[in-house]
Structures are given as C-alpha cells and as structure tokens.
Amino acid sequence: MSRRKKRSFDLNEAVEFLNHLLVDKSLLPFIIPLVLVGWAIEKWIFSFSNWVPLVVAVWATIQYGSYQRRILVEDLNKKWKQVILHTSPITPLEHCEWLNKLLMDIWPNYINPKLSMRFSSIVEKRLKHRRPRLIERIELQGFSLGSSPPSLGLQGTRWSTSGDQRIMRLGFDWDSTDMNIMLFAKLAKPLMGTARIVINSIHIKGELLLMPVLDGKAVMYSFLSAPEVRIGVAFGSGGSQSLPATVLPGVSSWLVKLVTDTLVKTMVEPRRRCFTLPPVDLRKKVTGAIIYVTVVSASKLSRSNLKGSIARRQQSLMMDGRSEDFHDNKDLLTFVEVELEDLTRKTYVRPGSCPKWDSTFNMVLHEDTGILRFHLYECPQGSVKYDYLTSCEIKVKYVADDSTVFWAIGPESTVISKHAEICGKDVEMVVPFEGSNSGELTVKLVLKEWQFSDGSHSLHGIRLSSRQSLYGSSNFLPGTGRKICITVVEGKDLVVKDKFGKSDPYVKLQYGKVLKRTTAVQHTPNPIWNQKFEFDEISGGEYLKIKCNSEEIFGDDNIGSARVNLEGIVEGSVRDEWVPLEKVNSGELRLQIEAVKIEDYEGSMIELVLIEARDLVAADIRGTSDPYVRVHYGSMKRRTKVMYRTLNPQWHQTLEFPDNGSQLVLHVKDHNAVLPTSSIGDCVVEYHRLPPNQISDKWIPLQGVKRGEIHIQITRKVPELEKRPSLDSESPSTKAHQISGQMKEMMIKLQSLIEDGNVEELSEYLCELETLHNMQEEYTAQLETEQMLLLNKISELGQEFLNSSPTLSRRSSSN
C-alpha cells in the first residue's frame, strides 16, 4: 500500500515538473522531437557517439535542480514575509489584564446590546440564504450574547510594522455558556412540523489582528487564520404541531459551518472589517446611498500572470500553437465587470496590457456598508466566450459623522484606505488584482449622497433635512393616511433581448401586496412613460420592488429588476433619481417619488368637470374620432356623452364622487357601434394636495398615445367647519396669559356689580367667567404637558452628553 502511494506521489511530482518545463522553457516542445529524431538516426541509421543521452541526462538534472531551488526560494520568501508581518515584534510582550477588566465592566450595559442588535441583523440575512435541506423555513426569534465577554490577549500582545502600517496581534478566546439565540424552524418533508433550536453556548478561539488607519480615525480588524469554532445546541418544543424535543440530525454541524464560513468570508485574512471612530455621532439610521463608480484604467497586465494555473497556461499555449503569442500582450482584450450586491455593470472591451476604459456607472447601496467587486475578463479573438482572469474589491462604509471610508487590500497584505469627509468628493484608488504580479486597477469613486430614515440626506457636505419636531423624527407617523406617489418617467439603455434588436419595455411596481404596471412602449431601449401611480404607505421599511420586462408574443422577457427604499419620504418634496437595474449589464429607470398627506374631511366630495380635449389622435379611417371619457374612481365608474367626428371635443359635464382617497383615472376612448371601443389615451388626475374648496383648472397630457390633452377642473368640496377658538393660532403660554388678564378685569367688574346690586348683568358675567376658566384650564393642561416633554428631552440630552464625555461622567459619579 505504501509503495502505491509513493508511486502516485512520484508520478504527480513528475507531471508537475514536466508542466513547469513546458511553461518555463517555451522551446521545449520543439527540442524534444528533435532530440528523439537524432536518437533514432544514431541508433538505426548510423552512430554519432554516446554523448547524446549523456547531454540529455545532464540537462534534465540541471533543470530539475533549478526547479527545486525555485520552489524552496518561494517557500522561504513566503515564510519570511509572514515572520516580518506578524511575528517580528517592535514592542515587548504586553499584558492585557486591564483591557479584559475594562471589557467586563462595559460589556453588559453597552457592548452586548449593541453587538446583539448588529449581529442579529447579520444572522437573519444569512439564515435566509443558508439553511439545510431538513429545514424548509427558519426564523430568528431571540438573540442575546450573554454576560460573558470574549477574552483578549491572554498571552499578551505584540506590535509589528509592515512599511508604514502598524499591526497589533493578540489572542481572541470567547467561551460563553449563558448566551441565548433562539431559532424557530419549520421542517421539510418527510418530518414536517416545527421545532425550536436554541444556541446556548459558543466557543471561538483564534489570533486577532488590529490595524489602525486614517490617523486613528478607524481600525481594521481580522483573524490571522480561520478560528476554532464550537457551538452548543439544544432543541425544544415548537408549538402545537411541534416535534418532540429531540436532536435534529445535522443541525449542529450546519450551524458550526455557517458561523465558520461567515467569519472566513468577512474577517479572516486578507478580508478585513472596519470599525470607525467618528468624532461626532449624529445617530442617523442609514437607508442607502448613491455611488458613482468610474473604472479608469488598468496597468501591468500580463497574460502569463493572469491565466491561473500552470496546466491552464499550457493548454492556452498548445491551443495557440505559437509560443511567441503567449508572451505577447498587445492582443490582450479585456473588460471589467463591476458588482455591488445584485447590481452588475460592464465596461467596454479595450486592448493591451494597460487598457483605459473611463467608464462611469451609477450604483445604489441599500445599507451603510457595501463591497464593490471588480472582475477582469478577457475576450479571446474569434471566440464568443469570456475568460475570467482575476478580481479585486473595495469596501465602502458610512461613518456616523456623515463621512465615508473606502478601503482595500494592498500589496503584501497592506491596507489602502481613503477618507471622504464630504459627499461629492472624488476618491481615486489604485488597487492590485488578486494574485502575485497580476496588475493593478485604477478606480475613481464619488459618494453622491447618503440617505437616512428620517427623510434627510447628505449632499456635498450639507445635511438637507425635512421639517422635524423637537425629538428629531420626521414630520409623519407611518400608516396614518399618507399616500406614496410614484411617477415612472423614462428608461435609459435598457437591455434588448429580441434577436431583431427590438424591445417593447414596460415596468411593474409592487409595494406590499399592490401590483401596478405601465404601458408598453414599442421598439426602443430608451422609453418614455410619464405614468403616475399611488400606493397607500406601509410602515416598517417596506421596499418598492421594480421589474422591467419586454413584451413578447410567446412570453415576456425580464430585462432587469430593482428595489427602492421608501423609508423617510418627506411631504412637500419630490425625490427624482435614476435607479440602476439589477441582474443585467445595463439599464436605468428614472423615478419621481413623493409622499402626500391625505386630509380626511367628513362629508367631503370630489367634483370633476370634464370641459374639453384637443389634438386627439385619429381612430377612424376618415381621420377623425368619436371620443368620450370613462372615469374610474376606485370601484366607481362613470362616463360622458359621445362627441362625434371630432379631434377637439367639448363635453362640459360635471361628475361628483365621495372623497375616499381613491385614484382618479380618465380613459379617453373612441366610440364604435359595431367593433370594440379603442383607447386614444388615459391619464391620472392628482387631487390629494388640493386646498379645500378651491378650483384647480389644468390641461393634462394623455399617456400611451403620441399626442392629445384633456382640459378639466377639479375641486375638493369640504363642508364649512364650525368656527371655534384655535389652539394653534397662538402659543398656549401667550393665550393663557391673555385669559388671566381678562379674568382679572372681569373680577373687578364683578365686584362693582355686586356693590351696585345688578343681578342680571352679574349672571351674564358669571357665565363668561366660567367659559374663560374652562379655556384657562385647557391651556394650562397643554402647558404642563409641553413642560413635562421638554424636561424629559433635556434629561435625555444631558444623559447622552455625559455618556459621550468620559471625563464628565467620572466627575459626576465621584460627586
């Protein structure tokens, strides 16, 4: 058995050595047949001498020796770099008892809640995409890391230096037995039913690296290698249809693999995470960002270094048939694919070892952190397939003082980091591709704006915010009668999948359970819709889901999708933005989004006057139309009379509807007594923002046709409200002060009436005094409420100020 293993090992080594010779010695495929021909002539035709086999043997020995020396040198260089980077201390061994003691003090009340909230969101996302076949659906129901913090640097810490980069190396040991992570699982067939999975202990052990960057404004952290992970799992009851509290096979190993893979993919060298230390924390929840990515150029590209393994380079060489082509990079045709979450974009193809693209893309980020990946591909001449060569990545992170950090892995595992203090500032980075000597990529990044949940956004260093209350929240409460109005304006550079180069694109919008779509625009990748839709606002951060399709005879083609976060839309302002389509290589949609507050007036009516239309399209052969209007208001339908043989009809008809907030749609149709009626345009009438009892006169262009407008008048008729003293016209304190003065004057008047004995006027003044007293009590109660809220807010701000200033908090505790 051992002989077989030795033979296979020797055979593999020989094959690898031969591949090395074929790549390193490009003339070897021509030399070997020449030597064999000479050997045959010497053996069977006439004898040269015995020098030929001796020369071949000596040459092979020299080549094998140089190959072994090369492997040894590479291995020694690799080990030496690791020694220089991680094990060569500049400082002596430092003990970390103080750090662990401090961590134990602040873990329960500060770090544990913060980390539990952060990690729970990460775990929820991972559970959606990674689950075993035994489990059909799994949900996170509870997450607590327990009261035992991890131990850092039990064996001490050391500082080392790599160039200008300082690296701190310390041990990480986390052994917690009181954590509580509860998962609710719905099991798949054949088991069926439900079960609860409880993670009650965890053990993670490894070597941690800390790297301060940006002059101490941020810290990169990662594990030196994959840490050791152990998880304790218990199984409990899952409800009325639950399985017995027994161990489910494979769940424990799946959870260990899930945690290990997550750590390896996010924070094991060379992948690193960033912890920012902002001077100011604005306490804003980020909902997304708009990033302009410009792929400028690449340099030092070489086909020999980019083509992967030795076997692949040999295969490419033999397919080309010419050794000189292998070393020639002039015919190298490459392009870059940019990836951000599900969004991908491609540059044009450029030749040479230093291609220049200068391609700019509009990218959308849906969180406060993202990874921009750049994949380099080759387009072989005469081939329809692309060859993947290499890739690199840049990470983006929002800092709580409204700035942005970009970072990437540099040469020899160094850190390339840039800090953009204001939005709109260009950041240029030169990032090496993965692999040794694989070239480098120059990228320019512009963070156009960060968007926040309160409706504000940062733009060119200026925070633009909505009208806010004393508590910093936006001026609306979710789910209180607002509507979201979305106008699909136009599209740009949409994907064309039709083999004839044509496309009939339309857009589907889904918000909650409501689904709406635009009309299809024929034969264009740059359609214009200008169609407006209304949705009832949904609380809880619901996304607007967008699908762009091309209308086909035998089934529509999907030409892209996207999602837009509608959290924080502010009344009175329109968000106009280009949304890039995901899962395709090109295409953007222009949307205009606004929020409308619906005023609920009891007994109000919508009065619509359909006056006239002009310049309608001709629906008949004779060049005219027989137009009429069909009005849709919620479930109600009305129609006007037909105006025969005209393109400029006049109706002058008035329709009324109860004001229930429904969408008001006008469909202009051509009447036909025999054939079905045909549409000659439609439009949506906006009435929600109209002031009560004011007539709005407007011409509205018709959608879905080349021309045509309709003239209407619309009014929100609201019954006259009962006039009563307004509590909002003046401040409560001013009003209460005025009432107190009136009551003093009335008391003086009452005293004089009592002295005069005027009973009739006395009773009238007593009634007025009682009314003033009631009004004063009302304003006094309002003042007390505002005072209590203001005191609570002052107390919260004072506590936040003490928490943010350690020196003040220590002084207050000592006092």
mmCIF file of C-alpha atoms in Angstrom, residues 14 70 73 104 152 157 243 305 315 437 589 623 678 705:
data_model
loop_
_atom_site.group_PDB
_atom_site.id
_atom_site.type_symbol
_atom_site.label_atom_id
_atom_site.label_comp_id
_atom_site.label_asym_id
_atom_site.label_seq_id
_atom_site.Cartn_x
_atom_site.Cartn_y
_atom_site.Cartn_z
ATOM 1 C CA ALA A 14 6.984 14.303 -12.340
ATOM 2 C CA ARG A 70 12.928 27.906 -7.151
ATOM 3 C CA VAL A 73 13.136 30.096 -2.530
ATOM 4 C CA MET A 104 -16.059 43.089 31.609
ATOM 5 C CA LEU A 152 -8.392 39.396 24.504
ATOM 6 C CA THR A 157 0.051 41.430 22.753
ATOM 7 C CA LEU A 243 -41.839 17.513 17.080
ATOM 8 C CA ASN A 305 0.459 36.091 -14.709
ATOM 9 C CA GLN A 315 -3.471 24.455 -22.532
ATOM 10 C CA ASN A 437 2.102 40.410 -10.152
ATOM 11 C CA LEU A 589 -35.128 53.852 -14.719
ATOM 12 C CA GLY A 623 -59.125 60.798 -39.914
ATOM 13 C CA SER A 678 -60.370 51.664 -28.832
ATOM 14 C CA VAL A 705 -50.503 57.977 -27.310
#
